[in-house]
Tab-separated table of C-alpha atoms in Angstrom:
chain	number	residue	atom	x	y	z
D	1	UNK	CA	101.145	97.175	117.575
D	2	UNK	CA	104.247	97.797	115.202
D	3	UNK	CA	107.029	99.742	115.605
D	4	UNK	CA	107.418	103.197	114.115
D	5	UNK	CA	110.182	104.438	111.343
D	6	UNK	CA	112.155	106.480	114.063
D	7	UNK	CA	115.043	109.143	112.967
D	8	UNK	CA	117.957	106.617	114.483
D	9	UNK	CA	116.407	104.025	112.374
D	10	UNK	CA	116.410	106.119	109.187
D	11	UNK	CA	120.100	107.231	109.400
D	12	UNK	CA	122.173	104.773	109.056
D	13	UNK	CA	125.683	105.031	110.888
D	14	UNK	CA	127.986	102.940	108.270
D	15	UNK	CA	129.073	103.519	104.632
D	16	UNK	CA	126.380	103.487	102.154
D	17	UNK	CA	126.609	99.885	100.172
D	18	UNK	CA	123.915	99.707	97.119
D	19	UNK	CA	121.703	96.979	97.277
D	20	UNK	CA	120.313	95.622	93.800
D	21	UNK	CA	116.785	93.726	93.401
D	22	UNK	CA	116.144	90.544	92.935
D	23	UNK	CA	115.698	90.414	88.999
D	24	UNK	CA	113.630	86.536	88.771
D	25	UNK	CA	110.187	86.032	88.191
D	26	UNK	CA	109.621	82.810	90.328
D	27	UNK	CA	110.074	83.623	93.482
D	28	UNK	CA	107.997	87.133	93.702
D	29	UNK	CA	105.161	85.601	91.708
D	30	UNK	CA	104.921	82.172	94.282
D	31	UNK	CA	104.720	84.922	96.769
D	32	UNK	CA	101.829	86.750	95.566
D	33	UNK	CA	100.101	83.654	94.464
D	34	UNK	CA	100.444	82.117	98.059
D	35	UNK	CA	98.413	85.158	99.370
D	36	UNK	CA	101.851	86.192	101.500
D	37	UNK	CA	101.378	90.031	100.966
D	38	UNK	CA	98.088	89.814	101.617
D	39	UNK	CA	97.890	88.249	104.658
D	40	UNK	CA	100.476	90.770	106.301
D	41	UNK	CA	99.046	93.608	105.135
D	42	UNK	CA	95.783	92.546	106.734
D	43	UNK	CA	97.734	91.442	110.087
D	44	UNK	CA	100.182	93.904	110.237
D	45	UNK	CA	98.982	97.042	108.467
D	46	UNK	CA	94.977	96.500	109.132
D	47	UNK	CA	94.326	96.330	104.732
D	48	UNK	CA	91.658	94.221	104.435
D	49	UNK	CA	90.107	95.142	101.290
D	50	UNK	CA	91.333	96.789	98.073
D	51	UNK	CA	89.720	98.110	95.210
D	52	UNK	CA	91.331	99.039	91.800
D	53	UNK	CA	90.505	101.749	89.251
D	54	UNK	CA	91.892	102.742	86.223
D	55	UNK	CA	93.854	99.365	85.583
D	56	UNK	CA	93.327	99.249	81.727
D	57	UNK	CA	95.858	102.849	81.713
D	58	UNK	CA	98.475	100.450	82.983
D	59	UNK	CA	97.610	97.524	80.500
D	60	UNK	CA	97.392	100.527	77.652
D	61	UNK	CA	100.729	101.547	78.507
D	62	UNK	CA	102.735	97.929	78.647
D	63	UNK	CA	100.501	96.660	75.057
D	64	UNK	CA	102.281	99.899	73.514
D	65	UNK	CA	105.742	98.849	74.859
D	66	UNK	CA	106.853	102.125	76.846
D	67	UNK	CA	109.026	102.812	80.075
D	68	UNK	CA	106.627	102.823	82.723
D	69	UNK	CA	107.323	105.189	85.967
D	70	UNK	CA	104.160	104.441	88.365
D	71	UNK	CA	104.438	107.730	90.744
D	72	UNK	CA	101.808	107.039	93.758
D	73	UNK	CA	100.949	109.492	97.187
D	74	UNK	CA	103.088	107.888	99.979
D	75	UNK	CA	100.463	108.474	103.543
D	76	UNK	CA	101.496	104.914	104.999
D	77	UNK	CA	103.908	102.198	104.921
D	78	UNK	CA	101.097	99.957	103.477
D	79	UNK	CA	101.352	101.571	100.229
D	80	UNK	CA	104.708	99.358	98.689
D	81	UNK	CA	102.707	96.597	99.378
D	82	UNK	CA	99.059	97.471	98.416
D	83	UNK	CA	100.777	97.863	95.065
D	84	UNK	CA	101.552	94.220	95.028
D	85	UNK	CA	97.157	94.201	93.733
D	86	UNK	CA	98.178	96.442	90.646
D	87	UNK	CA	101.209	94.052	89.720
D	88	UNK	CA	98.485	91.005	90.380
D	89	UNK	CA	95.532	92.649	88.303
D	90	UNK	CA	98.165	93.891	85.687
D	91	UNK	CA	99.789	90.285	85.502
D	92	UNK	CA	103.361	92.312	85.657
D	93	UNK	CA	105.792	92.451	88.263
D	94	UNK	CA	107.212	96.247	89.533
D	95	UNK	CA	110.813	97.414	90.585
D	96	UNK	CA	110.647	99.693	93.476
D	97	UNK	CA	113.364	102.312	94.703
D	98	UNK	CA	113.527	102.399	98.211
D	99	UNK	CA	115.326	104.378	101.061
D	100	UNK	CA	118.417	102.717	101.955
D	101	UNK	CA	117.186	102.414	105.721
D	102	UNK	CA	114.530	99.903	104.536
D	103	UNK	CA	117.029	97.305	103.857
D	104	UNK	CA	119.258	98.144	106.638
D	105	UNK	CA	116.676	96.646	109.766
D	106	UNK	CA	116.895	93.137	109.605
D	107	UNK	CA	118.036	90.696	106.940
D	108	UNK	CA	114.590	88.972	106.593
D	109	UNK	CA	113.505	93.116	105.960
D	110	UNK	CA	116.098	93.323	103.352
D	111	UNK	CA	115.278	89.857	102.004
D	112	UNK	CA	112.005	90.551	101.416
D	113	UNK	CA	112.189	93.391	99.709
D	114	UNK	CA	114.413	93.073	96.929
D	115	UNK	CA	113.031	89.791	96.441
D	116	UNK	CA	110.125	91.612	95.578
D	117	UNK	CA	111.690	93.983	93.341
D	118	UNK	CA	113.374	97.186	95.171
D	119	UNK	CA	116.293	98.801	94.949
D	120	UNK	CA	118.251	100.855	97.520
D	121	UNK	CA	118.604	104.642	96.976
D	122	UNK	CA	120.468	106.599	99.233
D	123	UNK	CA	118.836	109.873	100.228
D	124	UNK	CA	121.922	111.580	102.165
D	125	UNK	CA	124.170	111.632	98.757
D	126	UNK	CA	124.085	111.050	95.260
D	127	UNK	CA	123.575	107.341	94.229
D	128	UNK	CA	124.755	106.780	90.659
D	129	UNK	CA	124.093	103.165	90.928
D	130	UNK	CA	120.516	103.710	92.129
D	131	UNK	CA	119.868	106.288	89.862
D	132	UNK	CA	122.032	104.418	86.995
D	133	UNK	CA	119.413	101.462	87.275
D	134	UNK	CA	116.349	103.256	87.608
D	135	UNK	CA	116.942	104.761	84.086
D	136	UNK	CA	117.859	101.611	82.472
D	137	UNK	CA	114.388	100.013	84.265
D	138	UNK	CA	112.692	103.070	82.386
D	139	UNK	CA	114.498	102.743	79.420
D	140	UNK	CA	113.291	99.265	78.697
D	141	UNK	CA	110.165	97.104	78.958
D	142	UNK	CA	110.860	94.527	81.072
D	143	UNK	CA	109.117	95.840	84.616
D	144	UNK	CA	107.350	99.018	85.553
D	145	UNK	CA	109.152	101.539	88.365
D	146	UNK	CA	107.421	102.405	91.011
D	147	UNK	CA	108.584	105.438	92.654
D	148	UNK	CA	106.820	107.349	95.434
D	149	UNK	CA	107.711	111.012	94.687
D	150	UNK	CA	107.414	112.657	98.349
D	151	UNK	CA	110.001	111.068	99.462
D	152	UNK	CA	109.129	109.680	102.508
D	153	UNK	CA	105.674	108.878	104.468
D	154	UNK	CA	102.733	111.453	105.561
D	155	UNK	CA	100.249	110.694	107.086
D	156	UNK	CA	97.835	113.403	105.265
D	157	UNK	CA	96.201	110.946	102.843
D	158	UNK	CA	94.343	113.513	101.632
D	159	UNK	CA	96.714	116.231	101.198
D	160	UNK	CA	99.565	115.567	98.791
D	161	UNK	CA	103.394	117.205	99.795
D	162	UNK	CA	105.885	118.733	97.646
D	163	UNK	CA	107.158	116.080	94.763
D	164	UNK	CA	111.002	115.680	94.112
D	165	UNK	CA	112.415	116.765	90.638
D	166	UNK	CA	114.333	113.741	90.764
D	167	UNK	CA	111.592	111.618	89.780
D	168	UNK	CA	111.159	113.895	86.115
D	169	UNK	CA	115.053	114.101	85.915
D	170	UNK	CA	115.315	110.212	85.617
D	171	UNK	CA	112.208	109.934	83.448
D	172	UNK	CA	113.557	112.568	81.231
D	173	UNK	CA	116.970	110.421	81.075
D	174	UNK	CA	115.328	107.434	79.925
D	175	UNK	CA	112.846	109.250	77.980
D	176	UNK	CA	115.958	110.642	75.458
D	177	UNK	CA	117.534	107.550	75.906
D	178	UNK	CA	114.854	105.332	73.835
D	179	UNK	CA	114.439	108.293	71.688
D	180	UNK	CA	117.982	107.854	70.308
D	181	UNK	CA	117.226	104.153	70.272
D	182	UNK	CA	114.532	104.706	68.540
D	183	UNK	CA	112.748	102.460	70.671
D	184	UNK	CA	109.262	103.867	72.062
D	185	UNK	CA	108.259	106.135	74.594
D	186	UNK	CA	108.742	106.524	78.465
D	187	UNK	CA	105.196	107.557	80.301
D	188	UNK	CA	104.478	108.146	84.010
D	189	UNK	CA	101.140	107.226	85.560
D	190	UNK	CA	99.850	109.445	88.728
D	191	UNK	CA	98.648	106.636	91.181
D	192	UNK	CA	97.013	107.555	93.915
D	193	UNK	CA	96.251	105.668	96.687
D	194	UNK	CA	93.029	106.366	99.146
D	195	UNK	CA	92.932	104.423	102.946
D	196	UNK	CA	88.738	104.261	104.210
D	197	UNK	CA	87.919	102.937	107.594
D	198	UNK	CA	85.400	100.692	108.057
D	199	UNK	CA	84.743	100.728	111.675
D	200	UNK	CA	83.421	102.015	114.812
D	201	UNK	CA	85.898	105.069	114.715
D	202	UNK	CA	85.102	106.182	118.938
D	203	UNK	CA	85.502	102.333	119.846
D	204	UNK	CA	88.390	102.181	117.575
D	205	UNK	CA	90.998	105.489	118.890
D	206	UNK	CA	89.603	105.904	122.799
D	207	UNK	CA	92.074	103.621	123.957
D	208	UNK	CA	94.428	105.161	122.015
D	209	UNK	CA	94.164	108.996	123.397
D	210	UNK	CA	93.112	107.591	126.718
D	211	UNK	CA	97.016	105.911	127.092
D	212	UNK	CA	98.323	109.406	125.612
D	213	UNK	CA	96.328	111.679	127.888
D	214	UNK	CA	97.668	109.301	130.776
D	215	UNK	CA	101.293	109.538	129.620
D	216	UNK	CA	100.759	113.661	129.743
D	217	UNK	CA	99.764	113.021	133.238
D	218	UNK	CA	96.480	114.051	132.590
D	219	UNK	CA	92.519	112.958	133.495
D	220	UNK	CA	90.318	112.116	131.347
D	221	UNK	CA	87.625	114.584	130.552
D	222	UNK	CA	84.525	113.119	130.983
D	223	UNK	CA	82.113	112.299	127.976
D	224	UNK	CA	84.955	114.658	126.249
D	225	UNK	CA	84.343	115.095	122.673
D	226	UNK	CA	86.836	114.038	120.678
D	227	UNK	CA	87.952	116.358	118.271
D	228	UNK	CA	88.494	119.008	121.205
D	229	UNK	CA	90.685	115.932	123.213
D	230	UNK	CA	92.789	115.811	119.810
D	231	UNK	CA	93.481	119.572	119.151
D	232	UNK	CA	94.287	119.656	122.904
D	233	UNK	CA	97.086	117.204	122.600
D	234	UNK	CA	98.238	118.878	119.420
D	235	UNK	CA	98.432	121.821	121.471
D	236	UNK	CA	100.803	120.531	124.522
D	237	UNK	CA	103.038	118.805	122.159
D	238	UNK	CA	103.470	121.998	120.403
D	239	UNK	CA	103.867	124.068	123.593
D	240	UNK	CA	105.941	121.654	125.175
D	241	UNK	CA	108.476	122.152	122.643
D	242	UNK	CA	108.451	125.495	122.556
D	243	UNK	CA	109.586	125.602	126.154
D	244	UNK	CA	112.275	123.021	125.282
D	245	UNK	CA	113.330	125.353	122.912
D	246	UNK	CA	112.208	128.602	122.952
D	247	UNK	CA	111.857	128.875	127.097
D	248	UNK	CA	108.299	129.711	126.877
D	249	UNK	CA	104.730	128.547	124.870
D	250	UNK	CA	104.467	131.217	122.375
D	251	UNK	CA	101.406	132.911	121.254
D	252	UNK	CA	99.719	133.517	117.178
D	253	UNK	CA	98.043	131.096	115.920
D	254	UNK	CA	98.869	126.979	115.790
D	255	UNK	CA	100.336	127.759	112.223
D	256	UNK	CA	102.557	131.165	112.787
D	257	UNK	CA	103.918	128.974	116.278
D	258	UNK	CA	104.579	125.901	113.690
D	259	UNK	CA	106.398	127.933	111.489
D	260	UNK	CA	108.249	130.130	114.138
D	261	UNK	CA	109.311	127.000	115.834
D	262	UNK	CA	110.331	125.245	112.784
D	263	UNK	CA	112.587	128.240	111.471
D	264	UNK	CA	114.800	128.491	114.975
D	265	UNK	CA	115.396	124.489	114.589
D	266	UNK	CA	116.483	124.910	110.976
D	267	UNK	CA	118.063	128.919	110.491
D	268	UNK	CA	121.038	127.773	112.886
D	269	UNK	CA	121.821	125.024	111.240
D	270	UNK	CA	121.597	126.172	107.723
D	271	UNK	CA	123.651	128.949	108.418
D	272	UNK	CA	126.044	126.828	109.871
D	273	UNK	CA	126.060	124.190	106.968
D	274	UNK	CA	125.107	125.711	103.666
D	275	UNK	CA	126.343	129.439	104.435
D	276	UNK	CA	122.547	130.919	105.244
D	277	UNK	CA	119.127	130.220	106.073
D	278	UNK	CA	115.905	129.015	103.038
D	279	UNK	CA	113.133	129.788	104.794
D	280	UNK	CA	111.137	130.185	101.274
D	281	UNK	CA	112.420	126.806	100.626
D	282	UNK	CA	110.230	124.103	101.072
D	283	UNK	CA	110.636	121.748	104.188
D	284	UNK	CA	111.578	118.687	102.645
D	285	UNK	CA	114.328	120.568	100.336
D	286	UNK	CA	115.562	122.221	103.588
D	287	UNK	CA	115.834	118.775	105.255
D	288	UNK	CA	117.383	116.897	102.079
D	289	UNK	CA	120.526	119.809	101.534
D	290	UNK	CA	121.031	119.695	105.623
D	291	UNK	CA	120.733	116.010	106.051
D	292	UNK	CA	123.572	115.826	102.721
D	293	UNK	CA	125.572	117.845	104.552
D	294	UNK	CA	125.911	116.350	107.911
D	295	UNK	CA	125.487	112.712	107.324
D	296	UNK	CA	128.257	111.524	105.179
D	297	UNK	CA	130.903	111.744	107.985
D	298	UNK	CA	128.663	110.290	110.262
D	299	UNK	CA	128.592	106.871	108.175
D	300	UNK	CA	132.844	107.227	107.465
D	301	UNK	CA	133.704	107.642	111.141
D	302	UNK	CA	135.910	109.994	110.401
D	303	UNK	CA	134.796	112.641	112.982
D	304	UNK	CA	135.876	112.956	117.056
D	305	UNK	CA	132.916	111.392	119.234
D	306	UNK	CA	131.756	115.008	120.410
D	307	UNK	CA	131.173	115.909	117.134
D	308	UNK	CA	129.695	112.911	116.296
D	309	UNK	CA	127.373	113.570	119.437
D	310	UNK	CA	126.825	117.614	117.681
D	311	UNK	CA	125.762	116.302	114.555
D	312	UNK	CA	123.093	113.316	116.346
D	313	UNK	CA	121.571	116.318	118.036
D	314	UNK	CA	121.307	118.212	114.994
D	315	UNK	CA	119.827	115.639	113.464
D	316	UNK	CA	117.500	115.334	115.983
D	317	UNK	CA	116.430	118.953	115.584
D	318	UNK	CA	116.058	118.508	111.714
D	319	UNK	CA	113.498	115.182	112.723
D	320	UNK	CA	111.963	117.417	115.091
D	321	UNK	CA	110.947	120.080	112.467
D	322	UNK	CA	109.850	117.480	109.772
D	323	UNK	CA	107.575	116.598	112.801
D	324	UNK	CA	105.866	119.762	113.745
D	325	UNK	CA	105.346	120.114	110.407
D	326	UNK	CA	102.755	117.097	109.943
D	327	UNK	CA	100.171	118.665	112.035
D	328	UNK	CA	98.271	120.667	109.465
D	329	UNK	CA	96.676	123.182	111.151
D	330	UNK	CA	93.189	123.102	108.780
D	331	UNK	CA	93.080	118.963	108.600
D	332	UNK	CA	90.749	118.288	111.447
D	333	UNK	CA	88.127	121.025	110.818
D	334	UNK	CA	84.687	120.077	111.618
D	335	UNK	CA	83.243	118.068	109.569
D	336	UNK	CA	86.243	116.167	109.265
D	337	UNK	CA	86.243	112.271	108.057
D	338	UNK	CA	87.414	109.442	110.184
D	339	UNK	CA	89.894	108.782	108.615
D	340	UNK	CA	91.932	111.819	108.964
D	341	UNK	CA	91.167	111.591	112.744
D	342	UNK	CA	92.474	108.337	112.444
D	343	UNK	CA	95.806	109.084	110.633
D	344	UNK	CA	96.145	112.335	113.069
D	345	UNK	CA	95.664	110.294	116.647
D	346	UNK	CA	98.396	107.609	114.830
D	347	UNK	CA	100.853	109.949	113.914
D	348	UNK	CA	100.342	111.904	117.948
D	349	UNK	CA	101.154	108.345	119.224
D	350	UNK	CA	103.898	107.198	116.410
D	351	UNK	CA	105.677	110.654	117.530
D	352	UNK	CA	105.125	110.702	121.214
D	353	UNK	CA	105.958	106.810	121.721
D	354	UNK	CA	107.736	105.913	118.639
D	355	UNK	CA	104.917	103.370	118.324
D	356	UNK	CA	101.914	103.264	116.532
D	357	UNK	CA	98.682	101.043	116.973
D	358	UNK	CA	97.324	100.162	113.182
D	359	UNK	CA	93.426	100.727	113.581
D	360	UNK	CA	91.195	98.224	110.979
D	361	UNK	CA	89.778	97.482	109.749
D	362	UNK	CA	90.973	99.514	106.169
D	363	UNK	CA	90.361	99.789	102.410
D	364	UNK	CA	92.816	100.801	100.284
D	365	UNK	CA	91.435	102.401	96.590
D	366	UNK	CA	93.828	102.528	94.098
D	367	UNK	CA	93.479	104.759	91.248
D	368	UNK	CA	95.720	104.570	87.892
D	369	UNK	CA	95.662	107.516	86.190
D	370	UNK	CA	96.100	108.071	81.765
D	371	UNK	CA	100.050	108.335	81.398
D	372	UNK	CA	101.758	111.753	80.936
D	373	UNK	CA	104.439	111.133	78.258
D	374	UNK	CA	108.061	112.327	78.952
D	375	UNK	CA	109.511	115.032	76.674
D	376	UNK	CA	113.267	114.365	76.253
D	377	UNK	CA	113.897	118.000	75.829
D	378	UNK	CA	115.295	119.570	79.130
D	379	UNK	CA	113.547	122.049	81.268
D	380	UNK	CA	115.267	125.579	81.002
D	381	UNK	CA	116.901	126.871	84.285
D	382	UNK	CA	114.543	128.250	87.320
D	383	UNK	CA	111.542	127.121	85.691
D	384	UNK	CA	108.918	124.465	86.992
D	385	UNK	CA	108.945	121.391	85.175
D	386	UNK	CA	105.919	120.645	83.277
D	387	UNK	CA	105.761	117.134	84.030
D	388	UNK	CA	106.487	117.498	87.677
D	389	UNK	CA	103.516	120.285	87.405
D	390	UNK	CA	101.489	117.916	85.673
D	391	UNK	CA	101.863	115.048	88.303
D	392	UNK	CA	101.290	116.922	91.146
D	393	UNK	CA	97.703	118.355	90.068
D	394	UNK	CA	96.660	114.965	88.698
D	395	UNK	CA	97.538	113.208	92.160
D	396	UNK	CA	95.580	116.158	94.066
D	397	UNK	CA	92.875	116.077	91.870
D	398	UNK	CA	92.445	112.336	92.208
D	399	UNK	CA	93.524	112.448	96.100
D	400	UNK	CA	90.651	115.345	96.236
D	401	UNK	CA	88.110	113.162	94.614
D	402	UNK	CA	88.740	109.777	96.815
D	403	UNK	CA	88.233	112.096	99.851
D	404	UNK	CA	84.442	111.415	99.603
D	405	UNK	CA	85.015	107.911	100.181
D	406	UNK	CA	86.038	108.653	103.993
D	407	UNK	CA	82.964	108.998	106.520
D	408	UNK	CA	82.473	112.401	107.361
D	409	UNK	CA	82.314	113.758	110.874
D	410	UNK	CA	80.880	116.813	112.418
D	411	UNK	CA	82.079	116.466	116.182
D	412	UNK	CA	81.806	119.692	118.122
């Protein structure tokens, strides 16, 4: 048992302070020698096993002397450190940019992880520093980056969420940077990252929904299948906050309700922050503008305590949204694979406890994908950019093939 990422550990109530990586070789490599990563991914995170492809795109890439980007899917908080087998198999150690927060939970936390190569970023603003030294990384030879472009954690290993723009823009920087130099390439490689169980999957999660059907006051159904005892809890938690904040359960189907329910959390508030309401945004955008908006003050102090209090609460709503919308409604259609019933019943108990058990025991496969080269030329205005295109439909496709690997369950 491990304690969850929850929202008051993710915004952090004091002025943002960048926090630089450790730049030896030394000490990271004694740590990955000694087996450190390892064992705590296998203790905490339930990784037993991992299995590489697609290594020899990576070597390709460093023997040529480009900026490396390595852009990977982001379903668990495993994934930083699974990485740590690339770096080993590719005898090169990685920077990292990671989410301020990460560094802000204990000073072992923060110890650890820019010895191993990260770098803060701070999502509620514009960090120059951050994204300063992620283009001089790029813009050189002497480390990949690794950047995870979603932004933050999903647990939908198999379906891949809207990808950031910043992750091309910095690319692109360092891209026209050695160009001038005259000095190589900069290239990004789509890594994608597949979790497979390797256990009894019933023996593994009863427990699990047994303690969350309890804590809904409810009896367990008898020889209940399991799939039904997991939409049914999908269900309540959905209803329940509908009453919270609508007054009643709402009818349409699972999705329209999602939606519906996600819209009166976030309409409000952009209207009240960024002059109207992006519904045909994407979620994440519509998170990142609000969260940019009503954070800063909250770090600075300089607000009364009731608004302080206001803007907690909004926050709270915003968390709430990114929330409902992590149930997708088509993930757990029969046949299904035990895996995603194994991500879905962690992520009911990670938001209904702010704990979450880690079921093993798990494989990660890693997949390294041919590089995409960076153009240096900009994208014109309104359009998608290619290499952000690009990215995303390699990661699907890859995330798409590794599916198969899961154990697939019909459960009526």
């Amino acid at each position: 048992m491990r304690n969850a990422v929850a929202m008051q550990d993710i915004i952090i109530e004091k002025p943002y302070q960048f926090v630089p990586p450790h730049r030896g070789n030394w000490l990271p490599w004694s740590i990955l020698k000694l087996g450190l990563v390892k064992r705590y991914l296998r203790k905490a995170e339930g990784v037993v096993s991992v299995r590489l492809h697609g290594i020899d795109h990576l070597k390709e890439s460093k023997r040529r002397g480009h900026g490396i980007l390595l852009a990977p899917n982001h379903c668990r908080y495993a994934d930083p450190l699974v990485m740590s087998y690339v770096a080993e198999e590719a005898q090169t150690l990685f920077y990292a940019m990671a989410s301020w927060h990460l560094f802000e939970q204990s000073r072992f936390q923060r110890w650890a992880i820019s010895t191993m190569g990260a770098f803060s970023v701070y999502r509620e603003g514009l960090d120059r520093q951050s994204l300063d030294l992620a283009v001089e990384i790029l813009s050189g030879t002497e480390r990949p980056l690794v950047v995870f472009p979603e932004g933050t954690v999903f647990r939908t290993n198999d379906r891949l969420q809207p990808l950031l723009d910043g992750v091309a823009f910095m690319a692109r920087t360092a891209a026209k940077r050695r160009s001038k130099e005259g000095d190589g390439k900069v290239v990004i490689h789509p890594v994608a990252i597949k979790y497979v169980f390797h256990g009894d999957l019933e023996k593994a999660v009863d427990p699990t929904l047994d303690a969350l059907e309890k804590r809904l006051t409810w009896l367990k159904l008898k020889e209940a299948p399991l799939l039904p005892r997991i939409h049914r809890m999908m269900k309540a938690m959905l209803s329940l906050k509908e009453i919270e904040y609508l007054g009643s359960s709402q009818t349409g189907t699972f999705e329209e309700r999602q939606q519906r329910l996600i819209d009166h959390l976030l309409s409000p508030l952009e209207a009240e922050w960024l002059g109207k309401s992006f519904p045909e945004n994407g979620l994440i955008p519509r998170i990142k503008s609000l969260r940019m908006k009503i954070v800063p003050e909250l770090a600075t102090g300089e607000i009364t305590e009731s608004e302080r209090e206001r803007r907690w609460i909004q926050l709270s709503q915003i968390y709430l949204a990114q929330q409902i919308a992590s149930y997708p409604v088509d993930y757990l259609v029969s046949p299904t694979t035990d895996t995603r019933i194994l991500e879905t019943i962690e992520r009911l108990e990670e938001d209904l406890t702010d704990r979450a058990n880690v079921h093993g025991p798990l494989e990660a496969i890693i997949e390294i994908d041919e590089a995409i080269e960076v153009p240096t030329e900009r994208v014109p205005r309104g359009e998608e950019d290619p290499v952000m295109k690009q990215l995303r439909e390699r990661l699907q496709s890859m995330l798409d093939r590794l599916s198969t690997e899961a154990n697939s369950i019909s459960i009526s």
